[in-house]
Coordinates of N, CA and C in Angstrom, one line a residue:
X1 N -1.4 -172.6 -213.3 CA -1.6 -173.8 -214.1 C -2.8 -173.6 -215.0
X2 N -2.6 -173.6 -216.3 CA -3.7 -173.5 -217.2 C -4.4 -174.8 -217.4
X3 N -5.7 -174.7 -217.4 CA -6.6 -175.9 -217.6 C -6.7 -176.2 -219.1
X4 N -6.9 -177.5 -219.3 CA -7.1 -177.9 -220.7 C -8.5 -177.4 -221.2
X5 N -8.7 -177.0 -222.4 CA -9.9 -176.6 -222.9 C -11.0 -177.6 -222.7
X6 N -12.2 -177.1 -222.2 CA -13.3 -177.9 -222.0 C -13.3 -178.5 -220.6
X7 N -12.3 -178.2 -219.8 CA -12.2 -178.7 -218.4 C -12.8 -177.7 -217.4
X8 N -13.1 -178.2 -216.2 CA -13.6 -177.4 -215.2 C -12.8 -176.1 -214.9
X9 N -11.5 -176.2 -215.0 CA -10.6 -175.1 -214.8 C -11.0 -173.9 -215.6
X10 N -11.5 -174.2 -216.8 CA -11.9 -173.1 -217.7 C -12.9 -172.1 -217.1
X11 N -13.8 -172.7 -216.3 CA -14.8 -171.9 -215.7 C -14.2 -171.0 -214.5
X12 N -13.1 -171.5 -214.0 CA -12.6 -170.9 -212.8 C -11.6 -169.8 -213.1
X13 N -11.3 -169.6 -214.4 CA -10.3 -168.6 -214.8 C -10.9 -167.2 -214.8
X14 N -12.2 -167.1 -214.8 CA -12.8 -165.7 -214.8 C -13.0 -165.2 -216.2
X15 N -12.8 -163.9 -216.3 CA -13.0 -163.2 -217.5 C -12.2 -163.6 -218.7
X16 N -10.9 -164.0 -218.4 CA -10.0 -164.5 -219.5 C -10.7 -165.7 -220.2
X17 N -11.2 -166.6 -219.4 CA -11.8 -167.8 -219.9 C -13.1 -167.5 -220.6
X18 N -13.8 -166.5 -220.2 CA -15.1 -166.1 -220.8 C -14.8 -165.6 -222.2
X19 N -13.7 -164.8 -222.4 CA -13.4 -164.2 -223.7 C -13.1 -165.4 -224.7
X20 N -12.4 -166.4 -224.2 CA -12.1 -167.5 -225.0 C -13.3 -168.3 -225.4
X21 N -14.3 -168.4 -224.6 CA -15.5 -169.2 -224.9 C -16.5 -168.4 -225.7
X22 N -16.5 -167.1 -225.7 CA -17.4 -166.3 -226.4 C -18.3 -165.5 -225.5
X23 N -19.1 -164.6 -226.1 CA -19.9 -163.7 -225.2 C -21.1 -164.3 -224.6
X24 N -21.6 -165.4 -225.1 CA -22.7 -166.1 -224.5 C -22.4 -167.1 -223.4
X25 N -21.1 -167.3 -223.1 CA -20.7 -168.3 -222.1 C -21.2 -168.0 -220.8
X26 N -21.3 -166.7 -220.4 CA -21.8 -166.3 -219.1 C -23.2 -166.8 -218.8
X27 N -24.0 -167.0 -219.9 CA -25.4 -167.4 -219.8 C -25.6 -168.9 -219.9
X28 N -24.6 -169.6 -220.2 CA -24.7 -171.1 -220.4 C -25.4 -171.8 -219.2
X29 N -25.1 -171.4 -218.0 CA -25.7 -172.1 -216.9 C -27.2 -171.8 -216.8
X30 N -27.6 -170.7 -217.2 CA -29.1 -170.4 -217.2 C -29.8 -171.3 -218.3
X31 N -29.2 -171.5 -219.4 CA -29.8 -172.3 -220.4 C -29.8 -173.8 -219.9
X32 N -28.8 -174.2 -219.3 CA -28.7 -175.6 -218.7 C -29.8 -175.8 -217.7
X33 N -30.0 -174.8 -216.8 CA -31.0 -174.9 -215.8 C -32.4 -174.9 -216.4
X34 N -32.7 -174.1 -217.4 CA -34.0 -174.1 -218.0 C -34.2 -175.5 -218.7
X35 N -33.2 -176.1 -219.3 CA -33.4 -177.4 -219.9 C -33.6 -178.5 -218.8
X36 N -32.9 -178.4 -217.7 CA -33.1 -179.3 -216.6 C -34.5 -179.2 -216.1
X37 N -35.0 -178.0 -215.9 CA -36.4 -177.8 -215.4 C -37.4 -178.4 -216.3
X38 N -37.2 -178.1 -217.6 CA -38.2 -178.7 -218.6 C -38.2 -180.2 -218.5
X39 N -37.1 -180.8 -218.4 CA -37.0 -182.3 -218.4 C -37.7 -182.8 -217.1
X40 N -37.4 -182.1 -216.0 CA -38.0 -182.6 -214.7 C -39.6 -182.4 -214.7
X41 N -40.0 -181.3 -215.4 CA -41.5 -181.2 -215.6 C -42.1 -182.3 -216.4
X42 N -41.4 -182.8 -217.4 CA -41.9 -183.9 -218.2 C -42.0 -185.2 -217.3
X43 N -41.2 -185.3 -216.3 CA -41.2 -186.4 -215.3 C -42.2 -186.1 -214.2
X44 N -42.9 -185.0 -214.2 CA -43.9 -184.7 -213.2 C -43.2 -184.5 -211.8
X45 N -42.1 -183.8 -211.8 CA -41.4 -183.6 -210.5 C -42.2 -182.8 -209.5
X46 N -43.1 -181.9 -210.0 CA -43.8 -181.1 -209.0 C -44.8 -181.9 -208.2
X47 N -45.5 -182.9 -208.9 CA -46.5 -183.7 -208.3 C -45.8 -184.8 -207.5
X48 N -44.8 -185.4 -208.0 CA -44.2 -186.6 -207.4 C -43.1 -186.3 -206.4
X49 N -42.3 -185.3 -206.6 CA -41.3 -185.0 -205.6 C -41.6 -183.8 -204.7
X50 N -42.0 -182.7 -205.2 CA -42.2 -181.5 -204.4 C -43.4 -181.6 -203.5
X51 N -44.5 -182.0 -204.0 CA -45.7 -182.1 -203.1 C -45.5 -183.1 -202.0
X52 N -44.8 -184.2 -202.2 CA -44.6 -185.2 -201.2 C -43.8 -184.6 -200.0
X53 N -42.9 -183.6 -200.3 CA -42.1 -183.0 -199.3 C -42.5 -181.6 -199.0
X54 N -43.6 -181.2 -199.5 CA -44.2 -179.8 -199.2 C -43.2 -178.7 -199.6
X55 N -42.6 -178.8 -200.8 CA -41.7 -177.9 -201.3 C -42.3 -177.1 -202.4
X56 N -41.8 -175.9 -202.6 CA -42.3 -175.1 -203.7 C -41.6 -175.4 -205.0
X57 N -42.2 -175.1 -206.2 CA -41.5 -175.4 -207.5 C -40.3 -174.5 -207.6
X58 N -39.4 -175.1 -208.4 CA -38.1 -174.3 -208.7 C -38.3 -173.2 -209.7
X59 N -37.6 -172.1 -209.5 CA -37.6 -171.1 -210.5 C -36.7 -171.6 -211.7
X60 N -36.8 -171.0 -212.8 CA -36.1 -171.5 -214.0 C -34.6 -171.2 -213.9
X61 N -34.1 -170.5 -212.8 CA -32.7 -170.2 -212.6 C -32.3 -170.7 -211.2
X62 N -33.0 -171.6 -210.6 CA -32.8 -171.9 -209.2 C -31.3 -172.4 -208.9
X63 N -30.8 -173.3 -209.7 CA -29.4 -173.8 -209.4 C -28.4 -173.0 -210.2
X64 N -28.8 -172.0 -211.0 CA -27.8 -171.2 -211.8 C -27.2 -170.1 -210.9
X65 N -28.0 -169.7 -209.9 CA -27.5 -168.6 -209.1 C -27.4 -169.0 -207.7
X66 N -26.2 -168.8 -207.0 CA -26.1 -169.3 -205.6 C -26.8 -168.3 -204.7
X67 N -28.0 -168.6 -204.3 CA -28.8 -167.7 -203.4 C -28.8 -168.2 -201.9
X68 N -29.1 -169.5 -201.7 CA -29.1 -170.1 -200.4 C -28.5 -171.5 -200.5
X69 N -27.2 -171.6 -200.3 CA -26.5 -172.9 -200.6 C -27.1 -174.1 -199.8
X70 N -27.4 -173.8 -198.6 CA -28.0 -174.9 -197.8 C -29.3 -175.4 -198.3
X71 N -30.2 -174.5 -198.7 CA -31.5 -174.9 -199.3 C -31.3 -175.5 -200.6
X72 N -30.4 -174.9 -201.4 CA -30.2 -175.5 -202.8 C -29.5 -176.9 -202.7
X73 N -28.7 -177.1 -201.7 CA -28.1 -178.4 -201.6 C -29.1 -179.5 -201.2
X74 N -30.0 -179.1 -200.2 CA -31.1 -180.0 -199.8 C -32.0 -180.3 -201.0
X75 N -32.4 -179.3 -201.8 CA -33.2 -179.5 -202.9 C -32.6 -180.4 -203.9
X76 N -31.3 -180.2 -204.2 CA -30.5 -181.1 -205.1 C -30.6 -182.5 -204.6
X77 N -30.3 -182.7 -203.3 CA -30.4 -184.1 -202.7 C -31.7 -184.7 -202.8
X78 N -32.8 -183.9 -202.6 CA -34.1 -184.4 -202.6 C -34.5 -184.9 -204.1
X79 N -34.1 -184.0 -205.0 CA -34.3 -184.3 -206.4 C -33.5 -185.5 -206.9
X80 N -32.3 -185.6 -206.4 CA -31.4 -186.7 -206.8 C -32.0 -188.0 -206.3
X81 N -32.5 -188.0 -205.0 CA -33.1 -189.2 -204.4 C -34.3 -189.6 -205.2
X82 N -35.1 -188.6 -205.6 CA -36.3 -188.9 -206.3 C -36.0 -189.5 -207.7
X83 N -35.0 -188.9 -208.4 CA -34.7 -189.4 -209.7 C -34.1 -190.8 -209.7
X84 N -33.3 -191.1 -208.6 CA -32.7 -192.4 -208.5 C -33.8 -193.4 -208.2
X85 N -34.8 -193.1 -207.4 CA -35.9 -194.0 -207.1 C -36.8 -194.1 -208.4
X86 N -37.0 -193.1 -209.1 CA -37.8 -193.1 -210.3 C -37.1 -194.0 -211.4
X87 N -35.8 -194.1 -211.3 CA -35.1 -195.0 -212.2 C -35.1 -196.5 -211.8
X88 N -35.8 -196.8 -210.7 CA -36.0 -198.1 -210.3 C -35.0 -198.6 -209.2
X89 N -34.2 -197.8 -208.6 CA -33.3 -198.1 -207.6 C -33.8 -197.5 -206.3
X90 N -34.2 -198.4 -205.3 CA -34.7 -197.8 -204.0 C -33.6 -197.0 -203.4
X91 N -34.0 -195.8 -202.9 CA -33.0 -194.8 -202.4 C -33.7 -194.1 -201.3
X92 N -33.1 -194.1 -200.1 CA -33.7 -193.4 -198.9 C -33.6 -191.9 -199.1
X93 N -34.7 -191.2 -198.9 CA -34.7 -189.7 -199.0 C -33.8 -189.1 -197.9
X94 N -32.8 -188.3 -198.3 CA -32.0 -187.6 -197.3 C -32.8 -186.6 -196.4
X95 N -32.4 -186.5 -195.2 CA -33.0 -185.5 -194.3 C -32.2 -184.2 -194.3
X96 N -32.8 -183.1 -194.0 CA -32.2 -181.8 -194.1 C -30.9 -181.7 -193.3
X97 N -30.9 -182.4 -192.2 CA -29.7 -182.2 -191.3 C -28.7 -183.4 -191.4
X98 N -28.8 -184.2 -192.4 CA -27.9 -185.3 -192.6 C -26.5 -184.7 -193.0
X99 N -25.5 -185.4 -192.7 CA -24.1 -185.0 -193.1 C -24.0 -184.9 -194.6
X100 N -23.7 -183.7 -195.1 CA -23.7 -183.5 -196.6 C -22.7 -184.4 -197.3
X101 N -21.5 -184.7 -196.7 CA -20.6 -185.6 -197.3 C -21.1 -187.0 -197.4
X102 N -21.8 -187.4 -196.4 CA -22.4 -188.8 -196.4 C -23.5 -188.9 -197.5
X103 N -24.3 -187.8 -197.6 CA -25.4 -187.8 -198.6 C -24.8 -187.9 -200.0
X104 N -23.9 -187.0 -200.3 CA -23.3 -187.0 -201.6 C -22.6 -188.3 -201.9
X105 N -21.9 -188.9 -200.9 CA -21.3 -190.2 -201.1 C -22.3 -191.3 -201.4
X106 N -23.5 -191.2 -200.7 CA -24.5 -192.2 -201.0 C -25.1 -192.0 -202.4
X107 N -25.3 -190.8 -202.8 CA -25.8 -190.5 -204.2 C -24.8 -191.0 -205.2
X108 N -23.6 -190.6 -205.1 CA -22.6 -191.1 -206.1 C -22.4 -192.6 -206.1
X109 N -22.5 -193.2 -204.9 CA -22.4 -194.7 -204.9 C -23.5 -195.3 -205.6
X110 N -24.7 -194.8 -205.4 CA -25.9 -195.3 -206.1 C -25.8 -195.1 -207.6
X111 N -25.3 -193.9 -208.0 CA -25.2 -193.6 -209.5 C -24.2 -194.5 -210.1
X112 N -23.1 -194.9 -209.4 CA -22.1 -195.8 -209.9 C -22.6 -197.2 -210.2
X113 N -23.6 -197.5 -209.4 CA -24.2 -198.9 -209.5 C -25.1 -199.0 -210.7
X114 N -25.4 -197.9 -211.4 CA -26.3 -198.0 -212.6 C -25.7 -198.7 -213.7

């Protein structure tokens, strides 16, 4: 089944999809991650989110490359909770061993309430 252009399926087709998107498409995730990191630095994520949880700063390609999915998922949840709280909605910080499905459900539920 072919995916419509601009849909998630386009990323899943592999090299055929890359040729249709152009030669720079393989690096798009790296650019997005660098933009995300710049925006989080403007929000002082290192001081407000990372130091509070004794975590190290993200590399500029942290979420672009799947290196340690468990660690990356926990970092994502920690940052999502911090951003939700920063936006003025109280949100409980997820713990490392919480059920991933429950954590994501809570994050999505809170985002829908915005």
